[in-house]
Structure formats: structure tokens, C-alpha cells
Amino acid sequence: MAEERPGAWFGFGFCGFGQELGSGRGRQVHSPSPLRAGVDICRVSASWSYTAFVTRGGRLELSGSASGAAGRCKDAWASEGLLAVLRAGPGPGPGPEALLQVWAAESALRGEPLWAQNVVPEAEGEDDPAGEAQAGRLPLLPCARAYVSPRAPFYRPLAPELRARQLELGAEHALLLDAAGQVFSWGGGRHGQLGHGTLEAELEPRLLEALQGLVMAEVAAGGWHSVCVSETGDIYIWGWNESGQLALPTRNLAEDGETVAREATELNEDGSQVKRTGGAEDGAPAPFIAVQPFPALLDLPMGSDAVKASCGSRHTAVVTRTGELYTWGWGKYGQLGHEDTTSLDRPRRVEYFVDKQLQVKAVTCGPWNTYVYAVEKGKS
């Protein structure tokens, strides 16, 4: 097997606070651009106004409305309210313990943290032995029995029987993937983002019954939508479709916006809200989907299998098994990477990586931007 070449990180989308997003100037970058320190970065976590980068040497660097740097860092998770940092223990070696520190974003890495606690991992990290870059594992803590919340209390315990493997937080909801590949959701549900078929909130983690019997490999939480990827490469998506982030027809992207004079709202058999407007080819009202409260199976072009997914506030990005990147949803700041600011309600391949002969390995979305890790395709 040919040895994989070292890769690099790329960024595109909103950078109005000066956050590192490649070589872009101004407020936005419309096409993938290499990060200046992209070769050395192993983890990226992006909030709206700043981004946290962790290097392979354990250095944390902040860029944007929050700035600063720190050493002995294992992971970081950025949100507008706070920055969570997982640092190596104080001893000379890596040690079994790590120190979790939570900072207010505006004073991150300066003075004393808002809160700190030692955490003991269940096992060593699951980084690829070859050092492949990954998106951060926070807000789930290494013990897998608690997670970091952007609102107090910052430390939120999880029921031991959940056996959490991954946890993602949206604007108002949480998704948890357990060791058996089952998905749980809780929090606000007014946009159908919990996937239980209603718009009701859930106070405690609730099993997503619609996906029972299917083994999931990854979950991703957007602002008000959700995605999961099965072990066989299928994509399931649900929640709010305001900007086409579910890859379902949406009114906002309809070609003829002036026909939205008379609206009728009804429910599909799967519970999704369908609104109809004029403009269909046969003269009948054309349907669009505002909210999808049950998981819907999404097919990528050419039957591609997915392996990774990430969500921004209102956009979605998926990596295929062959290393291609597809994006869709809200594109106002170029966060879809298609060299424009168009929004899309269907998946579209980001041609930059194809043209550059790059294989995408990881993607992590900020609310209004996207970061991608890619390597050169091996020579046969």
C-alpha cells in the first residue's frame, strides 16, 4: 500500500471577524483556500466569530474575535458563549488525567477560567495511528459520561447506560451516538430537529425510533437540523429546511418567488410539513418542505456513499468514501465552496478538490463557514 502523503486544511465562507480562513481578504472566501498553518493542524472547531486550531504539537491558537494561544492542549471546542479546552495533565508525561477548562469567549486563555475540572478518560484517544486529522471530539468529555454545555451548568452528566461515542450540539438541541450505533436526541424541537415526528421539546435523551435497526457511524447537528451517516454510507437528514439544508425543495430557493401568494399547508405521510405554491409544470401547486420531523434518506449524486458529515447553522457538508466533498444549503458567505454565494437545495460536489487532485478526509463546519482536511491522491 502506498504511503499516504501529509495533508492540509482549507477554509471557506464567513471571516468577518478576521478569523483564519486561508488567504481570503474581507468578510468572506468563496472557494477553498489553504490555511497558513494547515499542515500542522490536527483539530479545528469554529464558532461564528472565532475559530480554535489545535496543532499536532498540542498548541492551541485562536483566531477572530477571540485571540491567544496555549500549550499542552489535546482538544478544544469553540462556541459564542464559551471556549472549552482539554489540556494534558500537569505531570511530565501525558498521564491518565486531563484538565478541562471553560473560558468566557471574550476573555479566553486570559486570567482564570470560569470553571475547571480534572477528567479521567475511559481509554486512550481514538486518533488514527497514522495521525490523520479529525474534527474535535469535544463537547463529549473523554470519560464519555458527561459533556460540556455552552450554558451553565457547564458540566452535564450522561446516564451511564447511554455509552456515548459521539455528541454534537446544535443551537437548541443535542445528538448522541452510542457504542451500538443508535442515535438519541433531546432539547428544543420546534423545527423538527429531534427527529421524533413532532415539534415538541425533549428534556432527556430519547432514542430515535425511526432509525432503530440501522447502525449509524456518525452524527452532525446544525443550527436547527440534524444529519447522521450509517455504517453502510447512507445519509439520513431531518429538521429545518429554510435554506435547503436538508436537500429538499424549499420555498426560499424557488425560481419564481412571486407565485407565493396563496399557501396551503398539509402533512405528508411521514409527518413532514408541505407547503404548496404555484409554478409546477402541470399547473398544480409545487410542493416545498419547510420542516422534516422524521429522518429522510438522502441519495448523493452517482450513488456515492458517505463517511463523514458536518453541519453549519443552515448548511450541510458530506465527505464520500472516495474522498469527494458535497455541500448544500445556505451559501450567502461562500460557505458551500462553489466560488459563489448561491444557496442550494440539492447536494453539489465541490470541484476545487477534484481539480487539485485532492482527497477529502475530514470536514468541520462553523455556523457560517467550512473547514476541510484533504490529502494528495496517491499515484497508482
Short mmCIF file of C-alpha atoms in Angstrom, two decimals:
data_model
loop_
_atom_site.label_atom_id
_atom_site.label_comp_id
_atom_site.label_asym_id
_atom_site.label_seq_id
_atom_site.Cartn_x
_atom_site.Cartn_y
_atom_site.Cartn_z
CA MET A 1 0.00 0.00 0.00
CA ALA A 2 1.32 3.40 -0.94
CA GLU A 3 2.14 5.68 1.97
CA GLU A 4 -0.40 8.49 2.33
CA ARG A 5 1.03 11.93 1.81
CA PRO A 6 0.62 14.57 4.50
CA GLY A 7 -2.46 16.69 4.08
CA ALA A 8 -3.53 20.26 4.75
CA TRP A 9 -6.56 22.21 5.96
CA PHE A 10 -8.60 24.54 3.77
CA GLY A 11 -11.25 27.08 4.69
CA PHE A 12 -14.08 28.99 3.00
CA GLY A 13 -17.08 31.08 3.99
CA PHE A 14 -17.51 33.87 6.53
CA CYS A 15 -14.44 35.56 8.05
CA GLY A 16 -15.87 38.94 9.01
CA PHE A 17 -14.03 38.95 12.37
CA GLY A 18 -10.65 38.26 10.84
CA GLN A 19 -10.65 34.56 11.67
CA GLU A 20 -8.13 32.45 9.76
CA LEU A 21 -9.79 31.23 6.56
CA GLY A 22 -6.96 30.78 4.10
CA SER A 23 -5.75 33.69 2.02
CA GLY A 24 -9.12 35.46 1.86
CA ARG A 25 -9.42 39.17 2.41
CA GLY A 26 -12.53 41.00 3.53
CA ARG A 27 -15.57 39.28 5.01
CA GLN A 28 -15.80 36.07 3.01
CA VAL A 29 -13.98 33.42 0.97
CA HIS A 30 -15.97 31.76 -1.82
CA SER A 31 -13.62 28.89 -2.73
CA PRO A 32 -11.43 26.56 -0.62
CA SER A 33 -8.22 28.33 0.39
CA PRO A 34 -5.26 26.68 2.21
CA LEU A 35 -4.79 27.71 5.82
CA ARG A 36 -1.39 29.23 6.55
CA ALA A 37 -0.63 26.63 9.22
CA GLY A 38 -2.78 23.95 7.63
CA VAL A 39 -0.16 21.19 7.52
CA ASP A 40 0.40 21.25 11.29
CA ILE A 41 -3.26 21.49 12.38
CA CYS A 42 -4.96 18.35 13.65
CA ARG A 43 -8.21 19.75 15.07
CA VAL A 44 -10.50 22.64 14.14
CA SER A 45 -13.54 23.99 15.98
CA ALA A 46 -15.29 27.05 14.55
CA SER A 47 -17.81 29.37 16.15
CA TRP A 48 -19.48 32.34 14.43
CA SER A 49 -16.85 34.94 15.27
CA TYR A 50 -13.71 32.94 16.04
CA THR A 51 -12.01 29.60 15.35
CA ALA A 52 -9.89 27.34 17.55
CA PHE A 53 -6.99 25.40 15.98
CA VAL A 54 -5.07 22.64 17.74
CA THR A 55 -1.72 21.62 16.28
CA ARG A 56 -0.13 18.19 16.34
CA GLY A 57 2.32 19.50 18.91
CA GLY A 58 -0.51 20.38 21.30
CA ARG A 59 -0.60 24.13 20.74
CA LEU A 60 -3.99 25.86 20.77
CA GLU A 61 -4.37 29.01 18.68
CA LEU A 62 -7.47 31.24 18.49
CA SER A 63 -8.26 33.43 15.50
CA GLY A 64 -11.00 36.04 15.10
CA SER A 65 -12.91 37.93 17.79
CA ALA A 66 -11.07 35.80 20.38
CA SER A 67 -7.29 35.54 20.20
CA GLY A 68 -4.49 33.92 22.15
CA ALA A 69 -2.54 30.71 22.39
CA ALA A 70 -1.81 27.94 24.92
CA GLY A 71 0.26 24.78 25.11
CA ARG A 72 -0.34 21.18 26.24
CA CYS A 73 -3.71 21.18 24.52
CA LYS A 74 -5.42 17.94 23.49
CA ASP A 75 -8.71 19.31 22.18
CA ALA A 76 -10.79 22.49 22.03
CA TRP A 77 -14.42 23.33 21.37
CA ALA A 78 -15.49 26.84 20.37
CA SER A 79 -18.91 28.40 20.84
CA GLU A 80 -20.01 32.04 21.00
CA GLY A 81 -20.55 31.89 24.76
CA LEU A 82 -17.51 29.94 25.81
CA LEU A 83 -14.36 28.09 24.85
CA ALA A 84 -13.78 24.60 26.28
CA VAL A 85 -10.17 23.40 26.35
CA LEU A 86 -8.93 19.93 27.22
CA ARG A 87 -5.33 20.12 28.35
CA ALA A 88 -2.80 17.47 29.27
CA GLY A 89 -2.24 16.86 32.98
CA PRO A 90 0.41 18.82 34.89
CA GLY A 91 2.87 15.93 35.12
CA PRO A 92 5.94 15.50 32.89
CA GLY A 93 4.24 12.78 30.84
CA PRO A 94 0.85 12.60 29.19
CA GLY A 95 -0.63 10.99 32.33
CA PRO A 96 -4.05 9.39 32.73
CA GLU A 97 -5.78 12.65 33.61
CA ALA A 98 -6.62 15.71 31.59
CA LEU A 99 -7.70 19.14 32.74
CA LEU A 100 -10.91 20.59 31.32
CA GLN A 101 -11.03 24.39 31.37
CA VAL A 102 -14.02 26.51 30.38
CA TRP A 103 -13.45 30.16 29.46
CA ALA A 104 -15.76 33.01 28.51
CA ALA A 105 -15.09 33.53 24.80
CA GLU A 106 -14.27 37.22 25.18
CA SER A 107 -11.58 36.50 27.79
CA ALA A 108 -10.41 33.10 26.51
CA LEU A 109 -6.98 31.95 27.73
CA ARG A 110 -6.52 35.12 29.83
CA GLY A 111 -6.70 35.20 33.60
CA GLU A 112 -8.58 32.42 35.36
CA PRO A 113 -11.10 30.13 33.59
CA LEU A 114 -14.76 30.25 34.56
CA TRP A 115 -14.55 26.63 35.60
CA ALA A 116 -12.03 23.78 35.60
CA GLN A 117 -12.10 20.08 36.43
CA ASN A 118 -9.83 17.07 36.09
CA VAL A 119 -11.26 14.36 33.85
CA VAL A 120 -10.13 10.76 33.53
CA PRO A 121 -10.63 9.16 30.10
CA GLU A 122 -12.02 5.66 29.78
CA ALA A 123 -9.31 4.80 27.27
CA GLU A 124 -6.72 6.48 25.16
CA GLY A 125 -7.93 8.67 22.29
CA GLU A 126 -9.03 7.16 19.02
CA ASP A 127 -6.86 9.25 16.72
CA ASP A 128 -5.81 7.47 13.57
CA PRO A 129 -2.39 5.84 14.21
CA ALA A 130 -1.08 7.48 11.07
CA GLY A 131 -2.01 10.86 12.50
CA GLU A 132 -4.95 11.61 10.23
CA ALA A 133 -6.59 14.89 11.19
CA GLN A 134 -10.07 14.75 12.66
CA ALA A 135 -12.70 17.19 13.83
CA GLY A 136 -12.65 17.63 17.61
CA ARG A 137 -14.33 15.18 19.98
CA LEU A 138 -15.47 17.79 22.44
CA PRO A 139 -18.11 18.66 23.67
CA LEU A 140 -18.22 14.99 24.72
CA LEU A 141 -15.68 14.52 27.51
CA PRO A 142 -13.06 11.74 27.37
CA CYS A 143 -14.82 9.86 30.16
CA ALA A 144 -17.84 9.56 27.78
CA ARG A 145 -20.12 10.05 30.80
CA ALA A 146 -20.56 13.83 30.53
CA TYR A 147 -20.40 16.70 28.08
CA VAL A 148 -19.71 20.44 28.04
CA SER A 149 -22.67 22.78 27.67
CA PRO A 150 -22.35 26.36 26.38
CA ARG A 151 -24.69 27.39 29.20
CA ALA A 152 -24.35 26.77 32.94
CA PRO A 153 -24.09 24.22 34.35
CA PHE A 154 -21.14 23.67 32.01
CA TYR A 155 -20.64 20.05 33.10
CA ARG A 156 -23.62 17.89 32.12
CA PRO A 157 -23.56 14.22 33.20
CA LEU A 158 -24.95 11.49 30.94
CA ALA A 159 -26.67 8.30 32.03
CA PRO A 160 -24.02 5.50 32.05
CA GLU A 161 -26.27 3.20 30.01
CA LEU A 162 -26.04 5.58 27.06
CA ARG A 163 -22.39 4.57 26.42
CA ALA A 164 -21.80 7.69 24.34
CA ARG A 165 -19.42 7.55 21.38
CA GLN A 166 -20.09 10.98 19.86
CA LEU A 167 -22.10 14.01 20.93
CA GLU A 168 -22.96 17.09 18.86
CA LEU A 169 -24.75 20.28 19.90
CA GLY A 170 -26.99 22.44 17.70
CA ALA A 171 -28.38 25.84 18.58
CA GLU A 172 -31.13 24.30 20.70
CA HIS A 173 -30.70 20.52 20.55
CA ALA A 174 -28.25 17.68 21.14
CA LEU A 175 -27.50 14.46 19.26
CA LEU A 176 -25.76 11.45 20.80
CA LEU A 177 -24.40 8.38 19.04
CA ASP A 178 -23.92 5.37 21.32
CA ALA A 179 -21.50 2.46 21.10
CA ALA A 180 -24.10 0.30 19.35
CA GLY A 181 -24.69 2.88 16.61
CA GLN A 182 -28.03 4.11 17.95
CA VAL A 183 -28.96 7.80 17.91
CA PHE A 184 -30.53 9.78 20.77
CA SER A 185 -31.75 13.38 20.66
CA TRP A 186 -33.04 15.94 23.12
CA GLY A 187 -33.53 19.68 23.61
CA GLY A 188 -35.66 22.05 21.54
CA GLY A 189 -37.74 20.56 18.75
CA ARG A 190 -39.67 23.46 17.23
CA HIS A 191 -38.06 22.89 13.81
CA GLY A 192 -38.33 19.09 13.88
CA GLN A 193 -34.60 18.79 14.60
CA LEU A 194 -35.08 15.97 17.13
CA GLY A 195 -36.47 13.57 14.53
CA HIS A 196 -39.31 12.15 16.64
CA GLY A 197 -42.10 13.23 14.31
CA THR A 198 -43.26 16.18 16.39
CA LEU A 199 -42.19 19.74 17.13
CA GLU A 200 -42.10 19.11 20.88
CA ALA A 201 -39.05 19.50 23.10
CA GLU A 202 -37.46 16.58 24.93
CA LEU A 203 -35.83 17.12 28.34
CA GLU A 204 -33.89 13.84 28.35
CA PRO A 205 -32.10 11.84 25.64
CA ARG A 206 -34.69 9.92 23.63
CA LEU A 207 -33.93 7.07 21.25
CA LEU A 208 -34.60 7.94 17.62
CA GLU A 209 -37.04 5.12 16.90
CA ALA A 210 -37.20 5.82 13.18
CA LEU A 211 -33.58 4.68 12.86
CA GLN A 212 -33.79 1.56 15.05
CA GLY A 213 -32.23 -1.44 13.35
CA LEU A 214 -29.82 0.77 11.39
CA VAL A 215 -26.25 1.13 12.66
CA MET A 216 -25.04 4.71 12.49
CA ALA A 217 -21.38 5.70 12.28
CA GLU A 218 -21.58 9.49 12.72
CA VAL A 219 -23.97 12.28 13.71
CA ALA A 220 -23.91 16.02 13.00
CA ALA A 221 -26.03 18.82 14.45
CA GLY A 222 -26.69 22.03 12.55
CA GLY A 223 -28.33 25.12 13.95
CA TRP A 224 -31.79 23.56 13.67
CA HIS A 225 -31.24 20.44 11.56
CA SER A 226 -29.62 17.06 12.02
CA VAL A 227 -27.71 14.52 9.93
CA CYS A 228 -26.41 11.03 10.52
CA VAL A 229 -24.36 8.66 8.39
CA SER A 230 -24.85 4.90 8.58
CA GLU A 231 -22.07 2.33 8.57
CA THR A 232 -23.11 1.40 5.04
CA GLY A 233 -22.75 5.00 3.82
CA ASP A 234 -26.39 6.13 3.79
CA ILE A 235 -27.34 9.68 4.85
CA TYR A 236 -30.39 10.47 6.97
CA ILE A 237 -31.39 14.10 7.46
CA TRP A 238 -34.18 15.97 9.27
CA GLY A 239 -35.22 19.26 10.85
CA TRP A 240 -35.49 22.78 9.40
CA ASN A 241 -35.20 23.24 5.65
CA GLU A 242 -35.39 27.05 5.48
CA SER A 243 -32.32 27.36 3.22
CA GLY A 244 -32.38 23.94 1.56
CA GLN A 245 -30.04 22.46 4.20
CA LEU A 246 -31.96 19.15 4.06
CA ALA A 247 -31.53 18.95 0.26
CA LEU A 248 -35.32 19.06 -0.06
CA PRO A 249 -37.31 21.62 -2.11
CA THR A 250 -37.62 24.91 -0.26
CA ARG A 251 -39.69 27.99 -0.99
CA ASN A 252 -36.81 30.41 -0.43
CA LEU A 253 -34.92 28.93 -3.38
CA ALA A 254 -37.89 28.60 -5.72
CA GLU A 255 -37.18 30.12 -9.12
CA ASP A 256 -40.38 32.18 -9.20
CA GLY A 257 -40.78 33.79 -5.79
CA GLU A 258 -43.73 35.91 -6.91
CA THR A 259 -46.00 32.88 -7.09
CA VAL A 260 -46.07 32.51 -3.30
CA ALA A 261 -49.32 34.38 -2.98
CA ARG A 262 -51.53 31.56 -1.82
CA GLU A 263 -50.16 28.93 0.51
CA ALA A 264 -51.69 25.71 1.77
CA THR A 265 -50.02 23.69 4.46
CA GLU A 266 -50.52 19.95 4.85
CA LEU A 267 -48.68 16.91 6.19
CA ASN A 268 -47.01 14.15 4.23
CA GLU A 269 -47.49 10.57 5.36
CA ASP A 270 -44.13 10.81 7.14
CA GLY A 271 -45.26 13.89 9.07
CA SER A 272 -43.25 16.48 7.15
CA GLN A 273 -44.86 19.87 6.62
CA VAL A 274 -45.52 20.55 2.94
CA LYS A 275 -46.47 23.97 1.67
CA ARG A 276 -47.65 24.42 -1.91
CA THR A 277 -47.20 27.35 -4.23
CA GLY A 278 -47.92 27.99 -7.87
CA GLY A 279 -45.39 27.16 -10.54
CA ALA A 280 -45.39 23.40 -11.17
CA GLU A 281 -45.05 22.25 -14.78
CA ASP A 282 -48.51 20.66 -14.83
CA GLY A 283 -50.12 23.81 -13.46
CA ALA A 284 -50.65 22.29 -9.99
CA PRO A 285 -49.06 23.92 -6.93
CA ALA A 286 -45.43 22.91 -6.50
CA PRO A 287 -44.57 21.39 -3.09
CA PHE A 288 -41.78 22.53 -0.86
CA ILE A 289 -40.79 21.24 2.56
CA ALA A 290 -40.35 23.65 5.45
CA VAL A 291 -39.86 21.13 8.27
CA GLN A 292 -38.98 17.43 8.12
CA PRO A 293 -39.58 16.00 11.62
CA PHE A 294 -38.62 12.41 10.71
CA PRO A 295 -35.28 11.22 9.29
CA ALA A 296 -35.36 11.22 5.48
CA LEU A 297 -32.99 9.10 3.38
CA LEU A 298 -30.86 11.27 1.10
CA ASP A 299 -29.13 9.97 -2.02
CA LEU A 300 -25.97 11.69 -3.17
CA PRO A 301 -25.30 12.09 -6.91
CA MET A 302 -23.90 8.99 -8.64
CA GLY A 303 -24.92 6.85 -5.67
CA SER A 304 -21.88 7.93 -3.66
CA ASP A 305 -21.51 6.53 -0.13
CA ALA A 306 -20.93 8.98 2.71
CA VAL A 307 -18.40 8.54 5.52
CA LYS A 308 -18.44 11.90 7.32
CA ALA A 309 -20.82 14.81 7.77
CA SER A 310 -20.86 18.23 9.40
CA CYS A 311 -23.45 20.98 9.63
CA GLY A 312 -23.29 24.74 9.86
CA SER A 313 -26.10 26.96 11.01
CA ARG A 314 -28.03 26.34 7.78
CA HIS A 315 -25.67 24.41 5.51
CA THR A 316 -24.54 20.80 5.27
CA ALA A 317 -21.28 19.15 4.13
CA VAL A 318 -20.64 15.46 3.49
CA VAL A 319 -17.47 13.54 2.62
CA THR A 320 -17.82 10.45 0.42
CA ARG A 321 -15.96 7.18 0.65
CA THR A 322 -13.93 8.17 -2.41
CA GLY A 323 -12.86 11.48 -0.84
CA GLU A 324 -15.20 13.91 -2.56
CA LEU A 325 -16.95 16.77 -0.77
CA TYR A 326 -20.61 17.66 -1.31
CA THR A 327 -22.23 20.77 0.17
CA TRP A 328 -25.69 22.35 0.09
CA GLY A 329 -27.94 24.76 1.97
CA TRP A 330 -27.29 28.42 2.77
CA GLY A 331 -24.42 29.87 0.76
CA LYS A 332 -24.55 33.64 1.34
CA TYR A 333 -20.91 33.88 2.50
CA GLY A 334 -19.40 31.27 0.18
CA GLN A 335 -19.53 28.54 2.84
CA LEU A 336 -20.52 25.95 0.21
CA GLY A 337 -17.21 26.40 -1.62
CA HIS A 338 -18.63 26.71 -5.14
CA GLU A 339 -16.96 30.06 -5.95
CA ASP A 340 -20.22 31.97 -5.47
CA THR A 341 -22.79 32.91 -2.82
CA THR A 342 -25.64 30.79 -4.17
CA SER A 343 -27.77 28.69 -1.83
CA LEU A 344 -28.68 25.16 -2.93
CA ASP A 345 -31.41 22.69 -2.02
CA ARG A 346 -29.57 19.74 -3.55
CA PRO A 347 -26.06 18.29 -2.98
CA ARG A 348 -23.33 19.67 -5.24
CA ARG A 349 -19.75 18.47 -5.45
CA VAL A 350 -17.03 20.97 -4.55
CA GLU A 351 -14.96 20.87 -7.72
CA TYR A 352 -11.89 22.57 -6.22
CA PHE A 353 -10.68 19.35 -4.60
CA VAL A 354 -11.32 17.31 -7.75
CA ASP A 355 -9.43 19.80 -9.89
CA LYS A 356 -6.49 19.85 -7.46
CA GLN A 357 -6.37 16.03 -7.27
CA LEU A 358 -7.07 16.15 -3.55
CA GLN A 359 -8.88 13.54 -1.50
CA VAL A 360 -11.03 14.98 1.30
CA LYS A 361 -10.62 13.21 4.63
CA ALA A 362 -12.48 15.41 7.13
CA VAL A 363 -14.86 18.36 7.26
CA THR A 364 -16.00 20.57 10.13
CA CYS A 365 -18.44 23.42 9.70
CA GLY A 366 -18.68 26.63 11.65
CA PRO A 367 -22.07 28.35 11.67
CA TRP A 368 -21.24 30.35 8.51
CA ASN A 369 -18.03 28.74 7.24
CA THR A 370 -16.43 25.39 6.44
CA TYR A 371 -13.03 23.80 7.11
CA VAL A 372 -11.78 20.78 5.17
CA TYR A 373 -8.78 18.48 5.58
CA ALA A 374 -7.51 16.90 2.33
CA VAL A 375 -4.53 14.91 1.10
CA GLU A 376 -2.99 14.43 -2.32
CA LYS A 377 -4.37 11.44 -4.16
CA GLY A 378 -1.88 8.58 -4.25
CA LYS A 379 -0.16 7.75 -7.50
CA SER A 380 -1.04 4.33 -8.85
#
